[in-house]
Amino acid sequence: MPRGVESFVIAKHAADAARILAREGGRAALLAGGSALALHVPGGVQTIVDIMRCGLEGVKADGKRLRIGATTVAGTLAAAIELDAFGAVPLREAAAAISAQAVRNQVTLGGNLVGTLSWSDMPVALLAIGGQVRTVRASGAKRTLSVAELLAAHPRKVLARDEIITEIELKKPRGKVGGAFVKMARTVSDLALATSAVVLRVEGGLCRDVRIAVGSVQPRPARALKAEKALDGAPGDEGLFAHAAELAADAATVHADLRASKEHRRVLLVAAVKRALRLAFARASGNETYAPIRRPAPPPWRRELPPGEPGHLLRVTIDGTPRVLAIQPADNLLEVLRRNGFTSVKRGCADGYCGTCAIQVDGRLLNSCLLLAAQVDGCELKTVQSLGTVFNPHPLQTAFVETGAVQCGFCTPGFIIASDALLSQIPDPTDAELRAALDGNLCRCTGYVKQLEAVKLAAARLRSRA
Amino acid sequence: MTDDKRSFAVVGHSLAKVDALALACGAPLFTDDVETRGALCGAILYSPHAHARIKRIDASRAETMPGVRVVLHHGNVPRVLHTTAGQGFPEPSPYDTALFDTKVRFVGDRVAAVAADTPEQAAAALAAIEVEYEPLAAVLDFTQADAPGAPVIHDEPDAHVPIPVPYEPQRNIAAKIDARAGDVAGALGRAHLRVAGEYFTQYAQHCPMEPHICVTYFDPEGRLVIRTSTQVPFHVRRIVAQVCGLPVRKVRVIKPRIGGGFGAKQEVFLEQVCAMLTVRTGWPVKTELSRAEEFISSRTRHPSRVRVEAGFDEKGRVQGIEMRVRTNTGAYGAHALTVASNCGSKVLPLYPTPDVAFIADSVYTNLPVAGAYRGYGATQAAFAMECVMDEAAHKLGLDPVELRLKNHIQPGGSSPVFRMLGEGTEGVEQTVESCGLARCLELGAKAFAWGTRDTRRPRQGSVKRGFGMAAGMQGSSIPHIDMGAASLKLNEDGSFNLLIGATDLGTGSDTVLAQIAAEVLGVPLDKMIVYSSDTDLTPFDVGAYASSTTYLSGSAVEKTARDVARQLREVAAAMLEAPAEQIRLEKERAIAPNGESVSLADIANRTLYAHDQHQIGAINSHITQKSPPPFAAHFVEVDVDTETGIVQCLRYVIAIDCGTAINPKLAEGQCEGAVLNAISYALTEEYLFDANGRMRNPSFRDYKIFSTADLPELTTILVPTYEPTGPFGAKSVSEIGINGALPAINNAIFDAVGVRLHEAPFTPERVLAALGERR
């Protein structure tokens, strides 16, 4: 609970937020998603400006152009079939590759771009796809720059202090393109060690308009121009892909980190580029169909502003009961919930990697430890206690009991609330869909077998009841 | 007695766990879910140095800061050397730990503790404590810990062992074992084939979803109450009394629901700090570890180097085994001796041979403290043993399954190792009565389609498919040492209060023990009201460790229930006018041979209100004479990407003989959890250190444990046997499942690409390096 933060502003328009940034300079921090701020508010910040309710969320296709609002989250993008026609399959795959479901439901495209870290997935995909970034400043001035321009240096340096990304626009590609994003990591949910995104066309069996981006091995993603050139007009040949991958790796400045040596990251990068090329080529030439599993798209973030100034009183409905809780502007939501007696929300790691604190905010699965309390002002929060009681349990709770899915029970509330969020979107998930949607709920007791069985059982019962 | 399937009314049924519904509904059941009004926040200052002497510590500024109630450090707390191991008394671990010492021995060692009104004030106070360190040379390589001239980590003159076992702190040796039978050198010399291998395992953490947490307060009479997330409430009571200088009677320990332990919560290191903060302030104090503290300052799995050499005759029969083990106990010696000895005692008897030698030591280093971790040495040693067996099968031209079938211990069989290795004492001679390993191997192989595996090797470019297997055993309790007890009383509606000292840490032991009592008394499970682990209310139990609860505490419950059953029959005999010994207890009734019956409620009402009024009830305890091993066969299918080195575990089958599974679903759950933990450990989990001994990845971001997305297809097969010495034929199930993945996956990697790794985890870099060496 950093002491320096005095106010929390929920902006109605991006330009309003930009004006606060202009006025406050380094004393204000922009919240676009909020996971980074919930874990750490930079020193000197007195005001947090939340742009989640500025109407910047959503994916809109109008014939030739696809517009993605800056606060559209990865979870939405991973599920957005509209992207496919715009050659943006790599962006869907990159969005799906991010950490875990609750995190995907929070990480915004704009936030991921501006706050780009070496392992950020979506900027790599966007760089390969190519697109236009629209911004607004305090003066109301708007500008458009390419994704490449935005990522030419760190975006925080490219953008003016008061400049806010409002949307990303993709143009419909000429002809049929194939695209792919490949991530190499220690586990499925881990931060990437090497990534590559590829977009290309196939004309008469030859590669055209090849765009290759590589990521995670250096501070920012980069295009592999030499590799692209080498493949222009080339056939879809394994040897040529391997050669191009080597060129891409040669051009990258590969860094080591604690998870892998420089040498190994290069190996992974070569493999990632090669596989992304292979996959993109197969898709472009129609030899492979992109057929992703269904992923739950989170409901939209609430637009209505709570009355008065947020940040000191939290006006929420928790498990169906309206509450007014006293908070400080930078209080963490998990801490606020626990200290007010909502103890089914557990503290397992407090940095967004275990899912024991998962709740639903207006139906969207989120980790409460990655939220500032003020962010959810006016929202409806749902914990596992909203679902049922020992006297009248919910089918998910009953199924968890019957299948032996509850061992120590510490992860169970988060697991069940995540399952409920999934089933509300996808009532008949397959095994693969279950595993993908529940990937953020760690459990050390069960091996997950019985939990997955429980959710399937509950899903079947809920369907037959409906 | 193998394959004995008996039918029971309650035992052997997958009944819902007694606490599951409340947990699934998010009820406030854990330590931190109940607010203790006015509780101060406890916080701990940790050493930034791997090895240093504290030259000066000045807490005067911290002590005067707002909200700060007390600062504890070596200068104001009595020095009471103890062990944090959380074992029976006297412990087989050295007394080498003080609440606060004048020396720090690893990055994360305790320097001071604070109690303040808020977490922020506590954090500020920690930052204001001035500590001047004199850094010392550190021991960071455990293979060199006893090298001449190595820095001495425990140079304090008062460190000692409470029982007579070898202890040489001046050489950084925390424990040492040399146990031999027959003539190993001779046997190996005569062998047709000798296979030797040296295998290393890594630092890993248990990662219970609930980190360690403890709340302490004085009750109105001035007794210290400790509500804590522990596996060993009775040991907590004893150790806190010892360290805080309180009589045992002044301490009460309550264990609420526990968010997982896996051995980490056998260790008693937080309760004494929290208790001392309460003792000094008079205030309630809550001290909880963050996830980073859980990694850095709680307990870990002993890293190890295990060298196995085994001899075989032409037919593949084992002719002598020598196992040499070194474990790294870290900065303190908790469990040093016993984990090392379990490397031998839980692995070597699987392949009995009269010529066997086990030479082990455990060394101090300036690294995180190792402790009890599910598997407890067997995990480390089975890795080496089962890889050596695989290599032998390969060299003998035998199927790995067949080599195990030829050699594994049989019902009625024994091993000199049982006698050679105990827990700080000599072992206990035993013959194995139940052993379903042959059937585990058979059923596991069948479910896995082991025989036709060669037809399932798809050609996928750089990705190679491999199949591997391993066998294993564990024990059930520590014979002649562990004790468990239970009490049971009848209520007027024919229900019972079952009070047990045994500690359910999420395993389901409350349920399993209640099923045993219900079976004896002929009542359904919901007539058992279970309350466990409260040192004021429940009888003693050593706690949840050593795979003991079902077997040991279960036997105590069975005895107690039989005692109560006898009392019920006696009253029923008077009511039904039939001989007591002929009365059956069934369906909540006492039934005479002529079919006449009375309900248990009738019996209760009679004895509580009407005739010969007395409370029907009993208390009884049990100590085991044996530690019957459960057995398991593991089969795994992997893909090895020769381009990236990435190993993906695709399919895993475990077939396990745990005797009678008192609750099959819970037994399966134990296996599944253990197996996934083991796969995650084999492939990714490891502590990464910098050159100064600081852990670099103390978070779930950087220390990855498997999620649903990483889960292979996992099959558990329970292979019933009947263990005559266990309650209703039961043996243990909780630990054994974790010992197979390291060797099975390594054997599968060998099967896929022809290289054998000698160091875990099998990261892509290590796989590529091994492939590179072969080329």
Short mmCIF file of C-alpha atoms in Angstrom, two decimals, chain B residues 36-37 215-227 240 244 246-247 250-252 274-285:
data_model
loop_
_atom_site.label_atom_id
_atom_site.label_comp_id
_atom_site.label_asym_id
_atom_site.label_seq_id
_atom_site.Cartn_x
_atom_site.Cartn_y
_atom_site.Cartn_z
CA THR B 36 -7.54 -12.39 15.90
CA ARG B 37 -8.55 -9.01 17.18
CA VAL B 215 -0.98 -16.88 14.92
CA THR B 216 -0.06 -16.77 18.59
CA TYR B 217 -1.88 -15.27 21.57
CA PHE B 218 -2.36 -15.65 25.29
CA ASP B 219 -5.69 -17.05 26.36
CA PRO B 220 -7.44 -15.40 29.35
CA GLU B 221 -5.61 -17.71 31.78
CA GLY B 222 -2.24 -16.79 30.35
CA ARG B 223 -1.62 -19.92 28.33
CA LEU B 224 0.02 -19.47 24.97
CA VAL B 225 -2.21 -20.54 22.10
CA ILE B 226 -0.66 -21.22 18.70
CA ARG B 227 -2.91 -21.54 15.68
CA VAL B 240 8.00 -23.90 21.26
CA CYS B 244 10.53 -20.06 24.72
CA LEU B 246 7.66 -22.42 28.89
CA PRO B 247 6.29 -25.57 30.50
CA LYS B 250 1.32 -23.58 29.19
CA VAL B 251 1.18 -24.13 25.43
CA ARG B 252 -1.76 -25.14 23.28
CA CYS B 274 5.81 -15.79 16.50
CA ALA B 275 5.42 -17.23 20.00
CA MET B 276 8.39 -15.28 21.33
CA LEU B 277 6.92 -12.08 19.87
CA THR B 278 3.72 -12.77 21.82
CA VAL B 279 5.62 -13.75 24.96
CA ARG B 280 7.55 -10.48 24.89
CA THR B 281 4.64 -8.18 24.00
CA GLY B 282 1.69 -9.96 25.55
CA TRP B 283 -0.13 -9.26 22.29
CA PRO B 284 -1.51 -11.62 19.68
CA VAL B 285 0.85 -11.82 16.71
#
